[in-house]
Short mmCIF file of C-alpha atoms in Angstrom, two decimals:
data_model
loop_
_atom_site.label_atom_id
_atom_site.label_comp_id
_atom_site.label_asym_id
_atom_site.label_seq_id
_atom_site.Cartn_x
_atom_site.Cartn_y
_atom_site.Cartn_z
CA MET A 1 19.72 -0.48 -4.06
CA LYS A 2 22.62 1.71 -3.06
CA ALA A 3 20.90 4.41 -2.40
CA SER A 4 19.46 2.74 0.67
CA ALA A 5 23.29 2.12 2.36
CA HIS A 6 23.32 5.68 2.73
CA LEU A 7 20.19 5.53 5.25
CA ASP A 8 19.82 6.67 8.69
CA ALA A 9 19.80 3.45 10.87
CA PRO A 10 17.17 3.40 13.31
CA PRO A 11 17.87 2.61 16.97
CA PRO A 12 17.06 -1.31 17.80
CA PRO A 13 14.16 -2.14 19.56
CA SER A 14 13.67 -4.33 22.28
CA PRO A 15 11.95 -6.53 22.90
CA ARG A 16 10.92 -7.60 19.40
CA PRO A 17 7.35 -6.92 19.11
CA LEU A 18 4.67 -9.11 16.83
CA VAL A 19 3.81 -6.25 14.47
CA THR A 20 5.33 -3.32 13.00
CA VAL A 21 3.17 -0.38 12.00
CA GLY A 22 5.39 1.21 9.45
CA ILE A 23 4.43 5.18 8.76
CA PRO A 24 6.45 7.02 5.99
CA ALA A 25 5.88 10.22 6.49
CA TYR A 26 6.34 13.44 4.93
CA ASN A 27 5.04 17.29 5.38
CA GLU A 28 1.30 15.91 6.55
CA LYS A 29 1.23 17.77 9.95
CA ARG A 30 -2.63 18.28 9.37
CA PHE A 31 -3.14 14.39 10.15
CA ILE A 32 0.08 12.78 11.29
CA GLY A 33 -1.03 13.45 15.05
CA GLN A 34 -4.42 11.34 14.25
CA ALA A 35 -2.36 8.51 12.51
CA ILE A 36 -0.36 8.16 15.45
CA GLU A 37 -2.88 8.34 17.89
CA SER A 38 -4.94 5.94 15.84
CA VAL A 39 -1.80 3.24 16.21
CA LEU A 40 -1.33 4.20 20.04
CA THR A 41 -5.09 3.27 21.03
CA GLN A 42 -5.12 -0.28 19.64
CA THR A 43 -6.42 -3.16 21.47
CA PHE A 44 -3.64 -5.11 20.47
CA THR A 45 -0.39 -3.92 21.91
CA ASP A 46 2.55 -6.17 21.15
CA PHE A 47 3.56 -3.65 18.18
CA GLU A 48 6.66 -0.85 17.40
CA LEU A 49 5.59 1.86 15.68
CA LEU A 50 8.19 3.05 13.19
CA ILE A 51 8.05 6.55 11.91
CA SER A 52 10.50 7.30 8.94
CA ASP A 53 10.01 11.41 8.28
CA ASP A 54 11.58 12.16 5.22
CA ALA A 55 13.34 15.55 6.02
CA SER A 56 9.54 17.72 6.72
CA SER A 57 9.87 21.01 6.75
CA ASP A 58 6.20 22.06 7.99
CA GLY A 59 6.46 20.64 11.49
CA THR A 60 5.64 17.15 10.74
CA ALA A 61 8.46 15.73 12.34
CA GLU A 62 8.55 17.97 15.56
CA ILE A 63 4.79 16.55 16.19
CA CYS A 64 6.29 13.12 15.78
CA ALA A 65 8.91 13.70 18.06
CA GLU A 66 6.31 14.67 20.78
CA PHE A 67 4.80 11.58 20.57
CA ALA A 68 8.17 9.37 20.44
CA ALA A 69 9.05 11.32 23.74
CA ARG A 70 5.91 10.17 25.65
CA ASP A 71 5.73 6.32 24.05
CA ARG A 72 8.37 4.02 23.98
CA ARG A 73 6.78 2.21 21.46
CA ILE A 74 7.65 4.81 18.81
CA ARG A 75 10.84 4.48 16.73
CA LEU A 76 11.22 7.81 14.83
CA VAL A 77 13.69 8.50 12.50
CA ARG A 78 14.54 11.85 10.96
CA GLN A 79 16.04 11.00 7.19
CA SER A 80 18.97 13.59 6.87
CA ARG A 81 18.08 14.16 3.20
CA ASN A 82 14.40 13.87 1.48
CA LEU A 83 14.61 10.18 0.12
CA GLY A 84 11.61 10.17 -1.80
CA PRO A 85 7.67 8.07 -1.29
CA PHE A 86 9.21 5.21 -2.84
CA LEU A 87 12.82 4.86 -0.78
CA ASN A 88 10.64 5.69 2.29
CA LEU A 89 8.17 3.33 1.81
CA LYS A 90 11.31 0.91 1.78
CA TYR A 91 13.31 2.45 4.94
CA VAL A 92 10.37 1.10 6.85
CA THR A 93 9.88 -2.32 5.64
CA ASP A 94 13.93 -2.70 5.37
CA HIS A 95 13.89 -1.79 8.89
CA ALA A 96 10.64 -3.40 10.49
CA THR A 97 11.90 -5.83 13.19
CA GLY A 98 7.67 -7.35 14.00
CA ALA A 99 7.15 -10.86 12.25
CA LEU A 100 4.02 -8.86 10.94
CA LEU A 101 3.71 -5.07 8.91
CA VAL A 102 1.56 -2.92 8.17
CA TRP A 103 1.84 0.28 6.13
CA LEU A 104 -0.31 3.46 7.31
CA ALA A 105 0.19 6.26 5.18
CA HIS A 106 0.66 9.48 7.21
CA ASP A 107 -3.13 10.51 6.65
CA ASP A 108 -4.75 7.59 7.43
CA MET A 109 -6.55 6.12 10.43
CA LEU A 110 -6.07 2.74 12.13
CA GLY A 111 -9.76 1.99 13.70
CA SER A 112 -8.81 0.37 17.37
CA THR A 113 -9.31 -3.37 16.71
CA TYR A 114 -7.67 -3.17 13.33
CA LEU A 115 -4.39 -4.68 14.41
CA GLU A 116 -6.35 -7.37 16.65
CA GLU A 117 -8.44 -8.23 14.10
CA CYS A 118 -5.64 -8.62 11.57
CA VAL A 119 -3.43 -10.89 13.86
CA ARG A 120 -6.27 -13.37 14.36
CA GLN A 121 -7.03 -13.46 10.63
CA VAL A 122 -3.53 -14.19 10.14
CA LYS A 123 -2.80 -16.70 12.87
CA SER A 124 -5.84 -18.52 11.03
CA ARG A 125 -4.47 -18.61 7.49
CA PRO A 126 -0.97 -19.58 7.86
CA HIS A 127 -0.81 -19.88 3.63
CA ASP A 128 -1.50 -15.80 3.50
CA VAL A 129 1.62 -13.64 3.05
CA LEU A 130 -1.30 -10.60 3.22
CA VAL A 131 -4.88 -10.08 4.87
CA SER A 132 -6.69 -7.21 4.66
CA THR A 133 -10.22 -5.40 6.28
CA ASP A 134 -12.76 -3.39 4.01
CA PHE A 135 -12.07 0.63 4.17
CA LYS A 136 -14.26 3.50 5.46
CA ILE A 137 -13.18 6.19 2.87
CA ILE A 138 -12.85 9.51 4.83
CA ASP A 139 -12.63 12.85 3.74
CA GLU A 140 -10.38 15.77 5.01
CA THR A 141 -12.54 16.74 7.89
CA GLY A 142 -13.23 12.79 8.64
CA LYS A 143 -16.64 12.49 7.41
CA LEU A 144 -17.74 9.06 5.52
CA LEU A 145 -17.92 9.26 2.39
CA ARG A 146 -18.47 5.09 1.58
CA VAL A 147 -17.54 2.10 2.74
CA GLU A 148 -15.30 0.18 0.30
CA SER A 149 -16.03 -3.53 0.53
CA LEU A 150 -13.22 -6.02 -0.99
CA ALA A 151 -15.47 -8.66 -1.67
CA GLY A 152 -13.98 -9.58 -4.72
CA ILE A 153 -10.81 -11.35 -2.50
CA ARG A 154 -12.76 -12.98 0.52
CA ALA A 155 -10.81 -15.89 1.90
CA ASP A 156 -13.81 -18.22 1.03
CA ILE A 157 -13.33 -17.46 -2.65
CA PRO A 158 -10.49 -20.47 -4.01
CA TRP A 159 -7.23 -18.80 -4.45
CA LYS A 160 -6.97 -19.95 -7.88
CA ARG A 161 -9.91 -17.30 -8.76
CA ARG A 162 -8.67 -14.74 -6.33
CA ARG A 163 -4.95 -14.68 -7.62
CA ALA A 164 -5.86 -13.81 -11.17
CA GLU A 165 -7.24 -9.99 -9.30
CA PHE A 166 -3.49 -9.17 -8.90
CA PHE A 167 -2.20 -9.28 -12.16
CA ARG A 168 -4.33 -7.04 -14.36
CA PHE A 169 -5.07 -3.34 -14.12
CA PRO A 170 -7.84 -2.95 -11.69
CA VAL A 171 -10.54 -0.91 -13.58
CA TYR A 172 -13.76 -0.44 -11.60
CA SER A 173 -12.38 -2.58 -9.12
CA ASN A 174 -11.29 -1.99 -5.60
CA THR A 175 -8.58 -5.04 -4.60
CA PHE A 176 -5.88 -2.39 -4.75
CA TYR A 177 -6.90 -0.87 -1.19
CA SER A 178 -5.74 -4.42 -0.08
CA PHE A 179 -1.98 -3.01 -0.13
CA TYR A 180 -3.10 -1.35 3.00
CA GLY A 181 -3.37 -4.57 4.60
CA MET A 182 -1.50 -6.35 7.21
CA MET A 183 1.59 -8.33 5.59
CA GLN A 184 4.39 -11.26 6.77
CA THR A 185 7.25 -8.96 6.25
CA ASP A 186 10.00 -11.10 5.21
CA ALA A 187 7.37 -11.45 2.34
CA GLY A 188 7.47 -7.46 2.17
CA LYS A 189 11.13 -7.57 2.08
CA GLN A 190 11.34 -10.29 -0.24
CA MET A 191 9.00 -7.96 -2.67
CA PHE A 192 11.24 -5.08 -2.04
CA GLY A 193 14.20 -6.86 -3.05
CA GLN A 194 12.28 -7.31 -6.71
CA LEU A 195 10.93 -3.86 -7.10
CA LYS A 196 12.42 -1.14 -8.90
CA ARG A 197 12.14 2.44 -8.01
CA PRO A 198 9.29 3.48 -10.39
CA THR A 199 9.12 6.93 -12.36
CA TYR A 200 5.70 7.63 -10.73
CA MET A 201 3.86 6.27 -7.07
CA SER A 202 0.56 6.23 -8.93
CA GLN A 203 -0.39 2.57 -8.82
CA ILE A 204 2.22 1.45 -7.01
CA GLU A 205 -0.25 -0.77 -5.39
CA LEU A 206 -0.20 -2.85 -8.37
CA PRO A 207 3.87 -4.12 -8.84
CA VAL A 208 3.58 -4.65 -5.16
CA LEU A 209 0.63 -6.96 -5.08
CA ALA A 210 1.57 -8.80 -8.23
CA ARG A 211 4.67 -9.90 -6.51
CA LEU A 212 3.39 -10.66 -3.43
CA ALA A 213 0.72 -12.88 -5.17
CA THR A 214 3.53 -15.04 -6.29
CA ILE A 215 4.79 -15.42 -2.79
CA GLY A 216 1.37 -16.36 -0.69
CA GLU A 217 -2.25 -15.78 -1.08
CA ILE A 218 -4.03 -12.76 -0.61
CA SER A 219 -7.34 -12.49 1.74
CA SER A 220 -9.89 -9.99 2.64
CA PHE A 221 -12.28 -10.27 5.72
CA PRO A 222 -15.54 -8.32 6.10
CA SER A 223 -14.56 -5.79 9.13
CA ALA A 224 -14.20 -2.13 8.08
CA THR A 225 -11.80 -1.29 10.68
CA ARG A 226 -9.33 0.86 8.38
CA TYR A 227 -9.45 4.32 7.21
CA TYR A 228 -8.49 6.14 4.23
CA ARG A 229 -8.55 9.84 3.69
CA ARG A 230 -8.94 11.44 0.46
CA VAL A 231 -6.76 14.33 0.43
CA SER A 232 -6.10 17.12 -2.41
CA THR A 233 -2.52 17.27 -1.45
CA SER A 234 -2.08 13.38 -1.67
CA LEU A 235 0.96 12.12 -3.58
CA TYR A 236 -1.24 10.52 -6.54
CA HIS A 237 -3.12 14.15 -6.84
CA THR A 238 0.45 16.17 -7.27
CA GLU A 239 1.38 13.71 -9.97
CA GLN A 240 -1.87 14.08 -11.79
CA LYS A 241 -1.72 17.81 -11.73
CA SER A 242 1.70 17.59 -12.92
CA ILE A 243 1.15 15.59 -15.61
CA MET A 244 -2.07 18.10 -16.43
CA GLY A 245 -0.02 20.78 -16.81
CA LYS A 246 1.66 19.10 -19.75
CA SER A 247 0.19 19.20 -23.42
CA SER A 248 -2.79 16.82 -24.18
CA LEU A 249 -0.61 14.47 -26.46
CA ARG A 250 2.35 14.94 -24.03
CA ARG A 251 -0.41 13.85 -21.70
CA ILE A 252 -1.85 10.96 -23.37
CA ALA A 253 1.80 9.61 -24.14
CA ILE A 254 2.71 10.05 -20.27
CA GLN A 255 -0.82 7.88 -19.37
CA ALA A 256 -0.15 5.25 -21.92
CA ARG A 257 3.51 4.83 -21.33
CA HIS A 258 2.56 4.69 -17.52
CA PHE A 259 -0.42 2.15 -17.66
CA GLY A 260 1.75 0.13 -20.23
CA LYS A 261 4.65 -0.31 -17.90
CA LEU A 262 2.26 -1.50 -14.80
CA ILE A 263 0.40 -3.96 -17.13
CA ALA A 264 4.02 -5.59 -18.55
CA ASP A 265 5.36 -5.17 -15.20
CA GLN A 266 2.55 -7.94 -14.02
CA VAL A 267 2.54 -9.99 -16.89
CA SER A 268 6.52 -10.64 -16.17
CA VAL A 269 6.22 -10.89 -13.14
CA LEU A 270 3.31 -14.10 -13.56
CA LEU A 271 5.71 -15.33 -16.77
CA HIS A 272 8.79 -15.39 -14.34
CA SER A 273 7.15 -16.46 -11.51
CA SER A 274 7.23 -20.03 -9.90
CA LEU A 275 3.71 -20.99 -10.33
CA SER A 276 2.86 -23.74 -12.43
CA PRO A 277 2.32 -23.95 -15.96
CA GLU A 278 -0.90 -24.54 -15.45
CA ALA A 279 -1.45 -21.90 -13.25
CA LYS A 280 0.04 -19.38 -15.54
CA ILE A 281 -2.00 -20.40 -18.78
CA GLY A 282 -5.18 -20.29 -16.73
CA ILE A 283 -4.01 -16.40 -15.67
CA MET A 284 -3.09 -15.51 -19.17
CA LEU A 285 -6.05 -16.77 -20.55
CA HIS A 286 -8.05 -14.59 -18.41
CA LEU A 287 -6.04 -11.45 -18.89
CA THR A 288 -6.19 -11.94 -22.57
CA TYR A 289 -10.33 -12.13 -22.33
CA TYR A 290 -9.95 -9.04 -19.77
CA TYR A 291 -7.81 -6.66 -21.56
CA SER A 292 -9.99 -7.22 -24.95
CA VAL A 293 -12.32 -5.95 -23.17
CA LYS A 294 -11.07 -3.18 -20.82
CA CYS A 295 -8.05 -1.70 -22.73
CA ALA A 296 -9.49 0.99 -24.53
CA VAL A 297 -11.37 1.74 -21.07
CA ILE A 298 -7.66 1.89 -19.24
CA LEU A 299 -5.82 4.11 -21.70
CA ALA A 300 -9.04 6.82 -21.59
CA ARG A 301 -9.96 6.82 -18.03
CA GLY A 302 -7.35 4.87 -16.13
CA ARG A 303 -9.51 3.60 -12.73
CA GLN A 304 -12.35 5.69 -11.86
CA PRO A 305 -11.42 9.14 -10.30
CA ASP A 306 -13.27 7.90 -6.96
CA CYS A 307 -11.60 5.17 -6.39
CA GLN A 308 -7.55 5.80 -6.73
CA ALA A 309 -5.29 5.42 -4.19
CA ASP A 310 -2.50 6.64 -3.03
CA VAL A 311 0.80 6.24 -1.14
#
């Protein structure tokens, strides 16, 4: 994208770490310190923490700078202008130097053994481009709300069955949480090279995961060492408030168009992929059945309100 040519360049890392944890930060001074601390206290230490502050105005950048001054594993870039959430996420991906990459939202946290467990899983599964733990969902105070088990994409399930999960709109499914797993950095960069900037960031997980699923396998393993915080100021809620302020007909039209574009994109990615004709036919048959049952639910409700992910 031409816009990326004008981004501020981060300082060169030395030496090259195995893992890059990328935080695309913007105006979240309440939780950014906890997010950073959760990375710095990892049992696995061969990492860099790349923070791209998207021209924050609430003190977030200053908090990040304090941490960066104390720990050389942190690379902090303060963008001179606001890029928006998509380009900021792309930035930490494009400038990651580790062979493995983890995206961390500025209000989420990692359990202390998260990187260690994910690296072990990646090394045991060379065909995977993305591995994910389960997730502990917490509220703004840190209270545990529930645990999301990504049982539908466990590594012991044949990839032929798991793969179809990433080419459909996940109504009543939590597979989208795998967006926040550990990926092969080269696969992430390749994926972003194919991805256009969306109108809305809500459900950005879907085009990302569909593209990754054409590059290699995606799997989960049963360890809830990742914390996902539900906050009223999230990007998802901000976008939803904007949509809800419109008339009923306009709101329905926007949501239907958004969901339709997401579904069409997933199908397009599948059809233009290098998967075998047999694999494509099998997934398309699965999708035909799935959408014949779920289409009305998707248009009427989207995901379950309590299962919406956001960046």
